[in-house]
Coordinates of C-alpha atoms in Angstrom, one line a residue:
X177 CA -61.3 17.8 -9.3
X178 CA -58.8 17.8 -12.2
X179 CA -58.4 20.5 -14.9
X180 CA -61.6 20.8 -16.8
X181 CA -61.8 21.0 -20.6
X182 CA -64.5 19.9 -22.9
X183 CA -64.3 16.3 -24.1
X184 CA -64.7 15.2 -27.7
X185 CA -67.0 12.2 -28.5
X186 CA -68.3 10.6 -31.6
X187 CA -72.0 10.2 -32.0
X188 CA -72.4 6.5 -33.0
X189 CA -70.6 4.8 -35.8
X190 CA -71.7 7.3 -38.4
X191 CA -72.2 10.5 -36.6
X192 CA -70.1 13.7 -36.1
X193 CA -67.5 14.4 -33.5
X194 CA -69.0 16.8 -30.9
X195 CA -67.9 18.3 -27.7
X196 CA -69.2 17.0 -24.4
X197 CA -71.2 18.3 -22.7
X198 CA -73.3 19.7 -25.5
X199 CA -75.4 22.8 -25.1
X200 CA -79.1 22.6 -25.1
X201 CA -80.7 25.9 -26.1
X202 CA -84.4 25.4 -25.2
X203 CA -84.1 27.4 -22.0
X204 CA -83.0 30.5 -23.9
X205 CA -86.5 30.8 -25.4
X206 CA -88.5 31.0 -22.2
X207 CA -89.1 27.4 -21.3
X208 CA -88.1 28.0 -17.7
X209 CA -88.9 31.6 -17.3
X210 CA -88.1 35.0 -18.9
X211 CA -84.9 35.4 -20.8
X212 CA -83.0 38.2 -22.4
X213 CA -81.8 37.8 -25.9
X214 CA -78.6 39.8 -25.5
X215 CA -77.7 37.7 -22.5
X216 CA -78.6 34.5 -24.3
X217 CA -76.3 35.3 -27.1
X218 CA -73.5 35.9 -24.6
X219 CA -74.2 32.4 -23.1
X220 CA -73.9 30.8 -26.5
X221 CA -70.7 32.7 -27.2
X222 CA -69.3 31.6 -23.8
X223 CA -69.8 28.0 -24.8
X224 CA -68.4 28.4 -28.3
X225 CA -65.4 30.4 -27.0
X226 CA -64.6 27.6 -24.6
X227 CA -64.3 25.3 -27.6
X228 CA -67.9 23.9 -27.6
X229 CA -69.4 22.7 -30.8
X230 CA -72.8 21.0 -30.2
X231 CA -75.8 23.3 -30.1
X232 CA -79.1 21.5 -29.7
X233 CA -82.4 23.2 -30.6
X234 CA -85.9 22.5 -32.0
X235 CA -87.9 24.5 -34.6
X236 CA -90.7 24.7 -32.0
X237 CA -88.6 26.2 -29.2
X238 CA -90.2 29.6 -28.8
X239 CA -92.1 29.0 -32.1
X240 CA -89.0 29.6 -34.1
X241 CA -87.4 32.1 -31.7
X242 CA -84.6 29.7 -30.6
X243 CA -83.4 29.1 -34.2
X244 CA -83.4 32.9 -34.9
X245 CA -81.4 33.4 -31.6
X246 CA -78.8 30.8 -32.7
X247 CA -78.5 32.5 -36.1
X248 CA -77.8 35.8 -34.4
X249 CA -75.2 34.2 -32.2
X250 CA -73.5 32.5 -35.2
X251 CA -73.6 35.6 -37.5
X252 CA -69.9 36.3 -37.3
X253 CA -68.8 32.8 -36.5
X254 CA -67.5 30.0 -38.8
X255 CA -70.5 27.8 -39.4
X256 CA -68.4 24.8 -39.9
X257 CA -67.1 25.0 -36.3
X258 CA -70.6 24.3 -35.0
X259 CA -72.7 21.1 -35.0
X260 CA -76.4 22.1 -35.2
X261 CA -78.8 19.4 -33.9
X262 CA -82.4 20.3 -34.8
X263 CA -85.7 18.6 -33.8
X264 CA -88.8 19.1 -35.8
X265 CA -92.4 17.9 -36.1
X266 CA -94.1 19.4 -33.0
X267 CA -97.3 21.2 -34.1
X268 CA -98.2 24.3 -32.2
X269 CA -101.5 26.1 -31.9
X270 CA -101.8 29.9 -31.2
X271 CA -100.5 30.6 -27.8
X272 CA -97.8 28.0 -28.5
X273 CA -99.9 25.2 -27.2
X274 CA -98.8 21.7 -28.2
X275 CA -101.2 20.3 -30.9
X276 CA -99.5 17.0 -31.9
X277 CA -96.7 15.8 -34.2
X278 CA -96.3 15.7 -37.9
X279 CA -93.8 13.3 -39.4
X280 CA -95.2 13.1 -43.0
X281 CA -92.5 13.4 -45.6
X282 CA -94.0 16.6 -47.0
X283 CA -93.9 18.1 -43.4
X284 CA -90.3 17.0 -43.0
X285 CA -89.2 18.9 -46.1
X286 CA -91.4 21.9 -45.2
X287 CA -90.0 22.1 -41.6
X288 CA -86.4 21.9 -42.8
X289 CA -87.0 24.7 -45.3
X290 CA -88.1 27.1 -42.5
X291 CA -85.4 26.0 -40.2
X292 CA -82.7 26.7 -42.7
X293 CA -84.1 30.2 -43.2
X294 CA -84.3 30.9 -39.5
X295 CA -80.9 29.5 -38.8
X296 CA -79.3 31.3 -41.7
X297 CA -77.5 28.2 -43.0
X298 CA -77.6 25.9 -45.9
X299 CA -77.6 22.7 -43.9
X300 CA -78.2 21.2 -40.5
X301 CA -75.8 18.7 -39.0
X302 CA -78.3 16.4 -37.3
X303 CA -82.0 16.4 -38.1
X304 CA -84.5 14.5 -36.0
X305 CA -88.2 14.1 -35.4
X306 CA -89.0 15.4 -31.9
X307 CA -91.5 12.6 -31.2
X308 CA -92.9 9.6 -33.1
X309 CA -95.9 10.5 -35.3
X310 CA -98.0 7.4 -34.8
X311 CA -100.0 8.0 -37.9
X312 CA -96.9 7.9 -40.1
X313 CA -94.5 4.8 -40.4
X314 CA -91.1 5.8 -39.0
X315 CA -89.7 4.4 -42.2
X316 CA -91.4 7.2 -44.1
X317 CA -90.2 9.9 -41.8
X318 CA -86.6 8.7 -41.8
X319 CA -86.7 8.0 -45.5
X320 CA -87.6 11.7 -46.1
X321 CA -84.7 12.8 -44.0
X322 CA -82.4 10.4 -45.9
X323 CA -83.4 12.1 -49.1
X324 CA -82.4 15.5 -47.6
X325 CA -79.1 13.9 -46.7
X326 CA -78.6 12.9 -50.3
X327 CA -79.5 16.5 -51.3
X328 CA -76.9 18.0 -48.9
X329 CA -79.4 19.8 -46.7
X330 CA -78.8 17.4 -43.8
X331 CA -75.6 15.7 -42.7
X332 CA -76.9 13.1 -40.2
X333 CA -80.1 11.6 -39.0
X334 CA -81.1 11.5 -35.4
X335 CA -84.0 10.2 -33.4
X336 CA -85.7 11.4 -30.2
X337 CA -87.6 9.7 -27.4
X338 CA -88.4 6.4 -29.3
X339 CA -88.3 2.8 -28.1
X340 CA -86.2 -0.1 -29.2
X341 CA -88.5 -1.4 -31.9
X342 CA -88.8 2.0 -33.5
X343 CA -85.0 2.4 -33.3
X344 CA -84.5 -0.8 -35.2
X345 CA -87.0 0.1 -37.9
X346 CA -85.5 3.5 -38.4
X347 CA -81.9 2.0 -38.5
X348 CA -83.0 -0.4 -41.2
X349 CA -83.8 2.6 -43.5
X350 CA -80.7 4.8 -43.0
X351 CA -77.8 5.2 -40.7
X352 CA -78.8 6.9 -37.4
X353 CA -76.2 9.0 -35.6
X354 CA -77.8 9.3 -32.2
X355 CA -80.9 9.0 -30.1
X356 CA -81.8 12.0 -28.0
X357 CA -83.5 11.0 -24.8
X358 CA -83.8 11.9 -21.2
X359 CA -81.2 10.3 -19.0
X360 CA -80.2 11.3 -15.5
X361 CA -79.7 10.1 -12.0
X362 CA -83.5 10.4 -11.6
X363 CA -84.5 9.1 -15.1
X364 CA -82.8 5.8 -15.9
X365 CA -85.4 4.1 -18.0
X366 CA -83.2 3.7 -21.1
X367 CA -81.1 1.2 -19.1
X368 CA -83.8 -1.4 -19.4
X369 CA -83.6 -1.9 -23.2
X370 CA -83.1 1.2 -25.2
X371 CA -79.4 1.8 -24.4
X372 CA -78.5 -1.8 -25.2
X373 CA -80.3 -1.5 -28.6
X374 CA -78.5 1.7 -29.5
X375 CA -75.1 0.1 -28.6
X376 CA -75.9 -3.0 -30.6
X377 CA -76.7 -0.8 -33.7
X378 CA -73.9 1.7 -33.2
X379 CA -76.1 4.6 -32.3
X380 CA -74.9 7.3 -29.9
X381 CA -76.9 8.9 -27.1
X382 CA -77.4 12.6 -26.6
X383 CA -78.8 12.8 -23.1
X384 CA -81.0 15.7 -22.1
X385 CA -82.6 16.4 -18.7
X386 CA -79.3 15.5 -17.0
X387 CA -80.2 17.9 -14.2
X388 CA -83.8 16.8 -14.1
X389 CA -85.0 20.3 -15.1
X390 CA -83.2 21.8 -12.1
X391 CA -84.2 19.3 -9.4
X392 CA -80.5 18.5 -9.3
X393 CA -78.4 21.6 -8.4
X394 CA -81.0 24.1 -9.6
X395 CA -82.5 27.2 -8.0
X396 CA -85.5 25.3 -6.6
X397 CA -87.9 27.6 -8.4
X398 CA -91.0 26.3 -10.3
X399 CA -90.7 28.9 -13.1
X400 CA -92.0 28.2 -16.6
X401 CA -92.6 24.6 -17.6
X402 CA -91.6 23.3 -14.2
X403 CA -95.0 24.4 -12.8
X404 CA -96.7 21.4 -14.5
X405 CA -93.9 18.8 -14.0
X406 CA -95.1 16.0 -11.7
X407 CA -91.7 15.7 -10.0
X408 CA -91.9 19.3 -8.8
X409 CA -95.3 18.9 -7.2
X410 CA -96.1 18.5 -3.5
X411 CA -94.9 15.3 -1.8
X412 CA -93.1 14.3 -5.0
X413 CA -90.9 17.4 -4.8
X414 CA -90.1 16.8 -1.1
X415 CA -89.1 13.1 -1.8
X416 CA -87.0 14.0 -4.8
X417 CA -85.2 16.9 -3.0
X418 CA -84.4 14.5 -0.2
X419 CA -83.0 12.0 -2.8
X420 CA -80.7 14.6 -4.4
X421 CA -79.5 15.8 -1.0
X422 CA -78.0 12.4 -0.4
X423 CA -75.3 13.3 -3.0
X424 CA -74.2 16.5 -1.3
X425 CA -71.4 14.8 0.8
X426 CA -70.0 13.1 -2.3
X427 CA -70.1 16.3 -4.3
X428 CA -68.3 18.1 -1.4
X429 CA -65.6 15.4 -1.4
X430 CA -65.1 15.7 -5.1
X431 CA -64.9 19.5 -4.9
X432 CA -67.8 19.8 -7.2
X433 CA -71.4 21.1 -7.2
X434 CA -74.4 18.8 -7.3
X435 CA -75.0 19.8 -10.9
X436 CA -71.4 19.0 -11.9
X437 CA -71.6 15.6 -10.2
X438 CA -74.8 14.8 -12.0
X439 CA -73.4 15.7 -15.4
X440 CA -70.2 13.7 -14.7
X441 CA -72.3 10.7 -13.8
X442 CA -74.1 10.7 -17.2
X443 CA -70.8 11.2 -19.0
X444 CA -69.3 8.3 -17.0
X445 CA -72.0 5.8 -18.3
X446 CA -70.1 5.4 -21.6
X447 CA -68.1 7.3 -24.3
X448 CA -71.1 6.9 -26.6
X449 CA -73.2 9.2 -24.3
X450 CA -73.0 13.0 -24.6
X451 CA -74.8 14.9 -21.8
X452 CA -76.7 18.0 -23.1
X453 CA -77.0 20.8 -20.6
X454 CA -79.0 24.0 -20.9
X455 CA -77.2 26.9 -19.4
X456 CA -79.0 30.3 -19.2
X457 CA -76.1 32.3 -17.7
X458 CA -72.4 32.4 -18.5
X459 CA -71.4 31.1 -15.1
X460 CA -73.5 28.0 -15.8
X461 CA -71.5 27.4 -18.9
X462 CA -68.3 27.4 -16.8
X463 CA -70.0 25.1 -14.3
X464 CA -71.0 22.5 -17.0
X465 CA -67.5 22.5 -18.5
X466 CA -66.1 22.1 -15.0
X467 CA -68.0 18.8 -14.8
X468 CA -65.4 17.2 -17.1
X469 CA -62.8 17.6 -14.4
X470 CA -64.6 15.2 -12.1
X471 CA -63.5 11.5 -12.2
X472 CA -65.9 8.8 -11.1
X473 CA -64.4 5.3 -10.6
X474 CA -66.3 2.1 -10.2
X475 CA -66.6 2.6 -6.4
X476 CA -68.0 6.1 -6.9
X477 CA -70.6 4.8 -9.3
X478 CA -71.6 2.0 -7.0
X479 CA -72.0 4.4 -4.2
X480 CA -74.2 6.7 -6.3
X481 CA -76.4 3.8 -7.2
X482 CA -76.8 3.0 -3.5
X483 CA -77.6 6.6 -2.7
X484 CA -80.1 7.0 -5.6
X485 CA -81.2 3.6 -6.8
X486 CA -82.8 3.3 -10.3
X487 CA -86.5 4.1 -10.1
X488 CA -86.2 6.0 -6.8
X489 CA -87.6 9.3 -8.1
X490 CA -91.3 10.0 -7.6
X491 CA -93.5 11.4 -10.3
X492 CA -93.4 10.9 -14.1
X493 CA -90.9 12.9 -16.0
X494 CA -93.6 14.7 -18.0
X495 CA -97.3 15.4 -17.3
X496 CA -99.7 12.6 -18.3
X497 CA -100.7 14.1 -21.7
X498 CA -97.0 14.4 -22.7
X499 CA -96.1 11.0 -21.4
X500 CA -98.6 9.6 -23.8
X501 CA -96.5 11.0 -26.7
X502 CA -93.4 9.1 -25.7
X503 CA -92.7 6.0 -27.8
X504 CA -89.8 5.4 -25.4
X505 CA -92.2 4.8 -22.5
X506 CA -94.2 2.0 -24.3

């Protein structure tokens, strides 16, 4: 492993420069078990102090808690040193139960208004619908964000978990900086069509789930949302654990952890891809940054493909009711 420092990559032809890996903040609001806000702020500070710039959140993470947490972490920081990527549109019922998606232009403007207040800022750097609202043309949703760009409240437009046709339709309305979508050694569906479409149109990829929610290099626990994830259940879990174990020898040879190898693999798929990792402890921040010191050449990548072929994982990446919401899976 060579000396590790955060990389800088540009999100697409029109997007901002960000550090890679980026930091996903969802796990700091209870998605994978209980958290402590003081510790979470320290985690964010660890990433920023190491030179990190990209913080990814959603207005529905913890029903607004995550944005408020980020605001606290940035209170005495230079706002212009941070790229805030915000997802919107997920509708929650009491108890924080998912209740659909709202991509209407009026909802876009309303959601941003509340996000700006919770984040304590006058703009977000990337604003994206969390999922496609099938009742609203994507042109209308993206058009509403484009108006907010013109007004100065948003800097760039992103997408999340949409397929090639939707990407093309959205890109015809306004420049798209990046598509946020799951991409990992165990989730390679974007390689079929979506990745090529983004590259044709000059759209970057912010890849989440690069550790497959902890299947790769995690604690092995089923805390929080993992309890309902198909890949963590029964025979699926046994099969997937065995797949991941195939990489241990290669990780050892590289002087890395399994998690670092998995992050490095995503980063090695192209300079237009930024892995987004969700640390919950300061030492995990150090580990994700350490992944940049791992070099994977063509032989290494071919060996990894042989060890874990595309499509080898068992179980959908979300429960059935959530898979139905993914335009990217159609």
